[in-house]
Amino acid sequence: LCYAELASMIPIAGSAYTYTYATLGELVAWIIGWDLILEYAFSNMSVSVGFAAHIVDLFDWFGVQFPLKWISPAYLPTGLQDLAGKDLYPAGWHFGFNVPAFLIVMILTVILVRGIRESARTNNILVLIKITAILVFIFAASSFVKPHYWHPFMPNGFTGVLAGGSIIFFTYIGFDSVSTAAEECNRPQRDLPIGILATLVACTLLYGGVAITLSGIVPWQSIMGDAAPVVNALKRLSLQPGGSSLHWVRLFVLIGAMLGMISSILVFQLGQARVWFAMSRDRLLPTVFSNIHKRYRTPAVATWVAGFVVGIPAGMLDIGTVSNLSNIGTLFAFVLVSIAVLILRYREPERHRAFRAPLGPVFPVLSIIFCIVLMMGLEVLTWLAFFVWLLIGLLIYFFYSRHRSEFAPQR
């Protein structure tokens, strides 16, 4: 809701970087832009690692196996185990590279460089397939639920619940895109909250259904660190007596999940490249990132850089490590957006807003508090990495960007 209010104040489509640059100035915009690069990059690393696990599982469905060193990341903080719990790799670094994760990012990068237009009809079909795959899993696997797997219901207490909420927060990264439609709504004061809240409710119900079913068909310990927990749980069940019907369910869920992840990677690689492009256009990053391809009319350099920035780490790091960094970036961006809403209500109370979050300062303040609470549930190493990223960004800004930006001559 805070994001929707901020977006409605700017009469152009854009990201949080665009909104804050126009309203709060260059430094805040730089921090958010730099944070968005982290957010988009690591969320796509997470999705590409998940996609790799699913494509390996798809080949396994057809009986094709690959050498472990070419389908496993170089860093495995908890090691790697097979379905029987046997250790395949010890915890730590080893010689390996997740080739499928790297390839899917680079293939989609080539597509983005050449240009792509997403139609509403295509998007609706993909969404329908994804929702169908989720519902098929829930209904097919529900008959295999063993209630004793839910006891104790919170094995790690409320601290574990908080950590879990922090870890899965990056799955909500796309909801801010709903807010960019503020100027296109007939009645934004009514349509935007309905669109955002209805989407949140629907997706939360689907997420909850998957989580309840998944934790009821296999021990929760067996899916820790698993980049494809649903399909691997279906594989375990299909090998048990009476589970042969899940063999085809597993294939359908695989295809639905992979289509969903491809569309997610595509959209957020596009978004990340556009952030590089926008910051370069404002001369906060080198102008090479805003160069337009002569033939395809796309920001080719920014797209290629975004591809390699995501693809190489996706081949080296596990899904837990990259998702944590995406989470802290996403939460921090939402904190800044909520603070921006409060500041702008004080500075520019008369400015036109197509949408205003209800109940005065209640929602911005609650947003700040809840995001910080979720950030506190992340690991210390994640915080250290995040502060290092911010420090690097501030050094670049003060020693390079602020001297080259369009406002530099006035300083």
mmCIF file of N, CA and C in Angstrom, residues 1-7 15-17 19-20 24 28 32 35-36 39 176 179 330-344 364 367-368:
data_model
loop_
_atom_site.group_PDB
_atom_site.id
_atom_site.type_symbol
_atom_site.label_atom_id
_atom_site.label_comp_id
_atom_site.label_asym_id
_atom_site.label_seq_id
_atom_site.Cartn_x
_atom_site.Cartn_y
_atom_site.Cartn_z
ATOM 1 N N LEU A 1 0.827 -1.207 0.000
ATOM 2 C CA LEU A 1 0.000 0.000 0.000
ATOM 3 C C LEU A 1 0.864 1.262 0.000
ATOM 4 N N CYS A 2 1.966 1.234 0.746
ATOM 5 C CA CYS A 2 2.893 2.374 0.749
ATOM 6 C C CYS A 2 3.522 2.535 -0.626
ATOM 7 N N TYR A 3 3.895 1.421 -1.223
ATOM 8 C CA TYR A 3 4.481 1.442 -2.562
ATOM 9 C C TYR A 3 3.485 2.032 -3.553
ATOM 10 N N ALA A 4 2.215 1.661 -3.422
ATOM 11 C CA ALA A 4 1.186 2.161 -4.325
ATOM 12 C C ALA A 4 1.034 3.673 -4.197
ATOM 13 N N GLU A 5 1.094 4.189 -2.976
ATOM 14 C CA GLU A 5 0.966 5.636 -2.784
ATOM 15 C C GLU A 5 2.141 6.367 -3.411
ATOM 16 N N LEU A 6 3.358 5.856 -3.203
ATOM 17 C CA LEU A 6 4.539 6.493 -3.773
ATOM 18 C C LEU A 6 4.484 6.474 -5.296
ATOM 19 N N ALA A 7 4.066 5.340 -5.850
ATOM 20 C CA ALA A 7 3.980 5.209 -7.305
ATOM 21 C C ALA A 7 2.945 6.162 -7.888
ATOM 22 N N SER A 15 10.344 2.048 -11.176
ATOM 23 C CA SER A 15 10.631 1.315 -9.957
ATOM 24 C C SER A 15 10.752 2.296 -8.799
ATOM 25 N N ALA A 16 11.084 1.766 -7.623
ATOM 26 C CA ALA A 16 11.274 2.623 -6.460
ATOM 27 C C ALA A 16 12.392 3.639 -6.709
ATOM 28 N N TYR A 17 13.380 3.267 -7.508
ATOM 29 C CA TYR A 17 14.464 4.203 -7.836
ATOM 30 C C TYR A 17 13.916 5.445 -8.537
ATOM 31 N N TYR A 19 10.854 6.633 -8.523
ATOM 32 C CA TYR A 19 9.976 7.413 -7.654
ATOM 33 C C TYR A 19 10.778 8.265 -6.670
ATOM 34 N N THR A 20 11.762 7.650 -6.031
ATOM 35 C CA THR A 20 12.514 8.382 -5.010
ATOM 36 C C THR A 20 13.417 9.437 -5.630
ATOM 37 N N LEU A 24 12.646 12.464 -3.527
ATOM 38 C CA LEU A 24 13.503 12.586 -2.342
ATOM 39 C C LEU A 24 14.952 12.910 -2.657
ATOM 40 N N VAL A 28 19.225 9.367 -1.759
ATOM 41 C CA VAL A 28 18.252 8.327 -1.388
ATOM 42 C C VAL A 28 17.959 7.432 -2.585
ATOM 43 N N ILE A 32 18.540 3.331 -2.902
ATOM 44 C CA ILE A 32 17.485 2.402 -3.306
ATOM 45 C C ILE A 32 17.868 1.694 -4.598
ATOM 46 N N ASP A 35 20.393 -0.860 -3.850
ATOM 47 C CA ASP A 35 19.727 -1.951 -3.134
ATOM 48 C C ASP A 35 18.879 -2.792 -4.089
ATOM 49 N N LEU A 36 18.226 -2.152 -5.063
ATOM 50 C CA LEU A 36 17.420 -2.896 -6.028
ATOM 51 C C LEU A 36 18.275 -3.831 -6.877
ATOM 52 N N GLU A 39 18.695 -6.737 -4.726
ATOM 53 C CA GLU A 39 17.421 -7.441 -4.589
ATOM 54 C C GLU A 39 17.101 -8.263 -5.834
ATOM 55 N N ASP A 176 5.205 -5.390 -5.640
ATOM 56 C CA ASP A 176 5.337 -3.948 -5.819
ATOM 57 C C ASP A 176 5.006 -3.525 -7.247
ATOM 58 N N SER A 179 1.688 -1.809 -7.992
ATOM 59 C CA SER A 179 1.530 -0.397 -7.662
ATOM 60 C C SER A 179 1.813 0.520 -8.841
ATOM 61 N N THR A 330 15.276 -6.803 -0.310
ATOM 62 C CA THR A 330 13.858 -6.508 -0.525
ATOM 63 C C THR A 330 13.266 -5.793 0.684
ATOM 64 N N LEU A 331 13.537 -6.298 1.874
ATOM 65 C CA LEU A 331 12.999 -5.697 3.094
ATOM 66 C C LEU A 331 13.510 -4.279 3.286
ATOM 67 N N PHE A 332 14.790 -4.071 3.003
ATOM 68 C CA PHE A 332 15.369 -2.736 3.161
ATOM 69 C C PHE A 332 14.732 -1.754 2.178
ATOM 70 N N ALA A 333 14.493 -2.209 0.942
ATOM 71 C CA ALA A 333 13.834 -1.348 -0.049
ATOM 72 C C ALA A 333 12.439 -0.957 0.417
ATOM 73 N N PHE A 334 11.706 -1.905 1.004
ATOM 74 C CA PHE A 334 10.358 -1.607 1.490
ATOM 75 C C PHE A 334 10.392 -0.647 2.677
ATOM 76 N N VAL A 335 11.408 -0.764 3.525
ATOM 77 C CA VAL A 335 11.560 0.180 4.642
ATOM 78 C C VAL A 335 11.760 1.595 4.102
ATOM 79 N N LEU A 336 12.646 1.740 3.108
ATOM 80 C CA LEU A 336 12.915 3.062 2.542
ATOM 81 C C LEU A 336 11.679 3.650 1.862
ATOM 82 N N VAL A 337 10.924 2.804 1.172
ATOM 83 C CA VAL A 337 9.695 3.272 0.518
ATOM 84 C C VAL A 337 8.698 3.773 1.561
ATOM 85 N N SER A 338 8.550 3.036 2.658
ATOM 86 C CA SER A 338 7.609 3.437 3.715
ATOM 87 C C SER A 338 8.046 4.746 4.375
ATOM 88 N N ILE A 339 9.359 4.892 4.597
ATOM 89 C CA ILE A 339 9.873 6.142 5.161
ATOM 90 C C ILE A 339 9.635 7.296 4.188
ATOM 91 N N ALA A 340 9.817 7.020 2.899
ATOM 92 C CA ALA A 340 9.605 8.056 1.884
ATOM 93 C C ALA A 340 8.169 8.553 1.896
ATOM 94 N N VAL A 341 7.222 7.642 2.077
ATOM 95 C CA VAL A 341 5.812 8.028 2.133
ATOM 96 C C VAL A 341 5.564 8.991 3.297
ATOM 97 N N LEU A 342 6.134 8.688 4.467
ATOM 98 C CA LEU A 342 5.958 9.562 5.629
ATOM 99 C C LEU A 342 6.585 10.935 5.393
ATOM 100 N N ILE A 343 7.792 10.943 4.826
ATOM 101 C CA ILE A 343 8.484 12.217 4.577
ATOM 102 C C ILE A 343 7.705 13.080 3.597
ATOM 103 N N LEU A 344 7.219 12.459 2.526
ATOM 104 C CA LEU A 344 6.503 13.225 1.504
ATOM 105 C C LEU A 344 5.147 13.714 1.999
ATOM 106 N N PRO A 364 2.315 3.039 6.905
ATOM 107 C CA PRO A 364 3.762 3.226 6.751
ATOM 108 C C PRO A 364 4.554 2.825 8.000
ATOM 109 N N SER A 367 4.511 -0.931 8.386
ATOM 110 C CA SER A 367 5.379 -1.509 7.364
ATOM 111 C C SER A 367 6.838 -1.452 7.799
ATOM 112 N N ILE A 368 7.265 -0.309 8.309
ATOM 113 C CA ILE A 368 8.652 -0.154 8.776
ATOM 114 C C ILE A 368 8.952 -1.134 9.898
#
